[in-house]
CSV table of C-alpha atoms in Angstrom, one decimal:
chain,number,residue,atom,x,y,z
A,1,UNK,CA,10.1,28.5,-8.3
A,2,UNK,CA,13.7,27.2,-8.7
A,3,UNK,CA,14.5,23.5,-9.0
A,4,UNK,CA,16.0,23.7,-5.5
A,5,UNK,CA,12.8,25.2,-4.1
A,6,UNK,CA,10.7,22.6,-5.9
A,7,UNK,CA,12.9,19.8,-4.5
A,8,UNK,CA,12.6,21.3,-1.0
A,9,UNK,CA,8.9,21.6,-1.3
A,10,UNK,CA,8.7,18.0,-2.6
A,11,UNK,CA,10.8,16.7,0.3
A,12,UNK,CA,8.7,18.6,2.8
A,13,UNK,CA,5.5,17.0,1.4
A,14,UNK,CA,7.0,13.5,1.8
A,15,UNK,CA,8.0,14.4,5.4
A,16,UNK,CA,4.6,15.9,6.1
A,17,UNK,CA,3.0,12.6,5.1
A,18,UNK,CA,5.3,10.2,6.8
A,19,UNK,CA,5.0,12.2,10.1
A,20,UNK,CA,1.3,11.5,10.1
A,21,UNK,CA,2.1,8.1,11.5
A,22,UNK,CA,2.7,8.3,15.2
A,23,UNK,CA,5.2,6.0,17.0
A,24,UNK,CA,2.3,4.2,18.6
A,25,UNK,CA,0.6,3.6,15.2
A,26,UNK,CA,3.9,2.4,13.7
A,27,UNK,CA,4.2,-0.1,16.6
A,28,UNK,CA,0.6,-1.3,16.1
A,29,UNK,CA,1.2,-1.8,12.4
A,30,UNK,CA,4.5,-3.7,13.0
A,31,UNK,CA,2.9,-6.0,15.6
A,32,UNK,CA,-0.2,-6.8,13.5
A,33,UNK,CA,1.7,-7.2,10.3
A,34,UNK,CA,3.9,-9.8,11.9
A,35,UNK,CA,0.9,-12.1,12.1
A,36,UNK,CA,-0.3,-11.2,8.6
A,37,UNK,CA,3.2,-11.9,7.1
A,38,UNK,CA,3.3,-15.5,8.5
A,39,UNK,CA,1.2,-16.7,5.6
A,40,UNK,CA,1.9,-13.8,3.3
A,41,UNK,CA,0.9,-15.1,-0.1
A,42,UNK,CA,-2.4,-16.5,1.2
A,43,UNK,CA,-3.2,-13.2,3.0
A,44,UNK,CA,-2.1,-11.2,0.0
A,45,UNK,CA,-4.4,-13.2,-2.2
A,46,UNK,CA,-7.3,-12.6,0.2
A,47,UNK,CA,-6.7,-8.9,0.0
A,48,UNK,CA,-6.8,-8.9,-3.8
A,49,UNK,CA,-9.7,-11.3,-4.2
A,50,UNK,CA,-11.7,-9.0,-1.8
A,51,UNK,CA,-10.6,-5.9,-3.6
A,52,UNK,CA,-11.6,-7.4,-7.0
A,53,UNK,CA,-15.0,-8.7,-5.8
A,54,UNK,CA,-15.8,-5.2,-4.5
A,55,UNK,CA,-14.2,-3.3,-7.5
A,56,UNK,CA,-14.2,-5.8,-10.5
A,57,UNK,CA,-12.8,-3.2,-12.9
A,58,UNK,CA,-9.6,-2.9,-10.8
A,59,UNK,CA,-8.5,-6.2,-12.3
A,60,UNK,CA,-8.0,-4.4,-15.6
A,61,UNK,CA,-5.2,-2.3,-14.1
A,62,UNK,CA,-2.9,-5.4,-14.3
A,63,UNK,CA,-2.4,-6.6,-17.9
A,64,UNK,CA,-1.5,-10.1,-16.5
A,65,UNK,CA,-4.9,-10.5,-14.8
A,66,UNK,CA,-7.2,-9.4,-17.6
A,67,UNK,CA,-7.6,-12.7,-19.3
A,68,UNK,CA,-8.1,-14.7,-16.0
A,69,UNK,CA,-11.8,-15.4,-15.3
A,70,UNK,CA,-12.8,-14.2,-11.8
A,71,UNK,CA,-13.6,-17.8,-10.8
A,72,UNK,CA,-9.9,-18.8,-11.4
A,73,UNK,CA,-8.3,-15.7,-9.8
A,74,UNK,CA,-7.6,-17.3,-6.4
A,75,UNK,CA,-5.6,-20.1,-7.9
A,76,UNK,CA,-3.9,-18.0,-10.7
A,77,UNK,CA,-0.1,-18.1,-10.5
A,78,UNK,CA,0.0,-14.4,-11.7
A,79,UNK,CA,-2.1,-13.3,-8.7
A,80,UNK,CA,-0.1,-15.4,-6.3
A,81,UNK,CA,3.1,-13.8,-7.7
A,82,UNK,CA,1.6,-10.3,-7.3
A,83,UNK,CA,0.3,-11.1,-3.8
A,84,UNK,CA,3.8,-12.1,-2.8
A,85,UNK,CA,5.4,-9.0,-4.3
A,86,UNK,CA,2.7,-6.9,-2.6
A,87,UNK,CA,3.2,-8.3,0.9
A,88,UNK,CA,7.0,-8.0,0.5
A,89,UNK,CA,6.6,-4.3,-0.5
A,90,UNK,CA,4.3,-3.7,2.4
A,91,UNK,CA,6.8,-5.5,4.6
A,92,UNK,CA,9.7,-3.2,3.4
A,93,UNK,CA,7.6,-0.1,4.1
A,94,UNK,CA,6.7,-1.4,7.6
A,95,UNK,CA,10.3,-2.4,8.3
A,96,UNK,CA,11.6,1.0,7.3
A,97,UNK,CA,9.2,2.9,9.6
A,98,UNK,CA,11.9,3.1,12.3
A,99,UNK,CA,14.0,5.4,10.0
A,100,UNK,CA,12.2,8.4,8.4
A,101,UNK,CA,14.7,8.6,5.5
A,102,UNK,CA,14.4,4.9,4.7
A,103,UNK,CA,10.6,5.1,4.9
A,104,UNK,CA,10.6,8.0,2.4
A,105,UNK,CA,12.8,5.9,0.0
A,106,UNK,CA,10.5,2.8,0.3
A,107,UNK,CA,7.4,4.9,-0.2
A,108,UNK,CA,9.0,6.6,-3.2
A,109,UNK,CA,9.8,3.3,-4.7
A,110,UNK,CA,6.2,2.0,-4.2
A,111,UNK,CA,4.7,5.2,-5.4
A,112,UNK,CA,6.7,5.3,-8.6
A,113,UNK,CA,5.9,1.6,-9.4
A,114,UNK,CA,2.2,2.5,-9.1
A,115,UNK,CA,2.3,5.6,-11.2
A,116,UNK,CA,3.6,3.5,-14.1
A,117,UNK,CA,0.4,1.5,-14.0
A,118,UNK,CA,-1.8,4.6,-13.6
A,119,UNK,CA,-2.8,3.5,-10.1
A,120,UNK,CA,-4.7,6.4,-8.6
A,121,UNK,CA,-5.1,7.6,-5.0
A,122,UNK,CA,-8.6,6.1,-4.7
A,123,UNK,CA,-7.4,2.6,-5.8
A,124,UNK,CA,-5.1,2.6,-2.7
A,125,UNK,CA,-7.8,4.0,-0.4
A,126,UNK,CA,-10.1,1.2,-1.6
A,127,UNK,CA,-7.6,-1.4,-0.4
A,128,UNK,CA,-8.0,-0.2,3.2
A,129,UNK,CA,-11.1,-2.3,4.0
A,130,UNK,CA,-9.8,-5.6,2.5
A,131,UNK,CA,-6.5,-5.1,4.3
A,132,UNK,CA,-8.3,-4.4,7.6
A,133,UNK,CA,-10.3,-7.6,7.2
A,134,UNK,CA,-7.1,-9.6,6.8
A,135,UNK,CA,-5.4,-7.8,9.7
A,136,UNK,CA,-8.4,-8.8,11.8
A,137,UNK,CA,-8.4,-12.4,10.6
A,138,UNK,CA,-4.7,-12.8,11.3
A,139,UNK,CA,-4.8,-11.2,14.7
A,140,UNK,CA,-7.3,-13.4,16.5
A,141,UNK,CA,-10.4,-11.7,14.9
A,142,UNK,CA,-9.6,-8.6,17.0
A,143,UNK,CA,-9.6,-5.2,15.4
A,144,UNK,CA,-9.8,-2.2,17.8
A,145,UNK,CA,-10.3,1.4,16.7
A,146,UNK,CA,-6.6,2.2,17.3
A,147,UNK,CA,-5.5,-0.6,14.9
A,148,UNK,CA,-8.1,0.4,12.3
A,149,UNK,CA,-6.9,4.0,12.4
A,150,UNK,CA,-3.2,3.1,12.3
A,151,UNK,CA,-3.6,1.0,9.1
A,152,UNK,CA,-6.0,3.5,7.6
A,153,UNK,CA,-3.4,6.3,8.1
A,154,UNK,CA,-0.7,4.1,6.5
A,155,UNK,CA,-2.7,3.6,3.4
A,156,UNK,CA,-3.8,7.3,3.2
A,157,UNK,CA,-0.1,8.2,3.4
A,158,UNK,CA,0.8,5.8,0.6
A,159,UNK,CA,-2.2,7.1,-1.5
A,160,UNK,CA,-1.2,10.7,-0.9
A,161,UNK,CA,2.4,10.0,-1.8
A,162,UNK,CA,1.5,8.4,-5.0
A,163,UNK,CA,-0.2,11.7,-6.0
A,164,UNK,CA,2.8,13.7,-4.7
A,165,UNK,CA,5.2,11.6,-6.9
A,166,UNK,CA,2.8,11.7,-9.8
A,167,UNK,CA,2.7,15.6,-9.6
A,168,UNK,CA,6.4,15.7,-9.4
A,169,UNK,CA,6.8,13.4,-12.5
A,170,UNK,CA,4.4,15.6,-14.4
A,171,UNK,CA,6.3,18.7,-13.4
A,172,UNK,CA,9.6,17.2,-14.4
A,173,UNK,CA,8.5,16.4,-17.9
């Protein structure tokens, strides 16, 4: 396969993933994220604390978290900083959902940042439940099936694109 064909194939994979999010799902995500974003750092912290309590070894992915005892995580400045970066990145993805090209760019940026730390597809998939819990808490403790599916699809798309970009990086080297 030529480089042009590879690039076309790659671009098509990105489009195939982003197209999985319907307009209605994008609206649901935007609406529910608006409430989550209001206290972004706190909500980001909740997501990571829940993720680490369910998957303690995930803490090892981040060098800056390794030395922090679990009991101190919630108040650790390193985790607060990461929670802030995480929510801002998620916000940029959600904001860009109105424009397919911009969405592809934001997802590419996020995917490449995660490849560097060897974050795998399943790490992202395992974030779905903690994220859904926080979506529910920040939206009047309501979480209908449509909202659950919309957020799940978003995280599946992010997880799949991490693998698409990882495979591309492996192919390019």
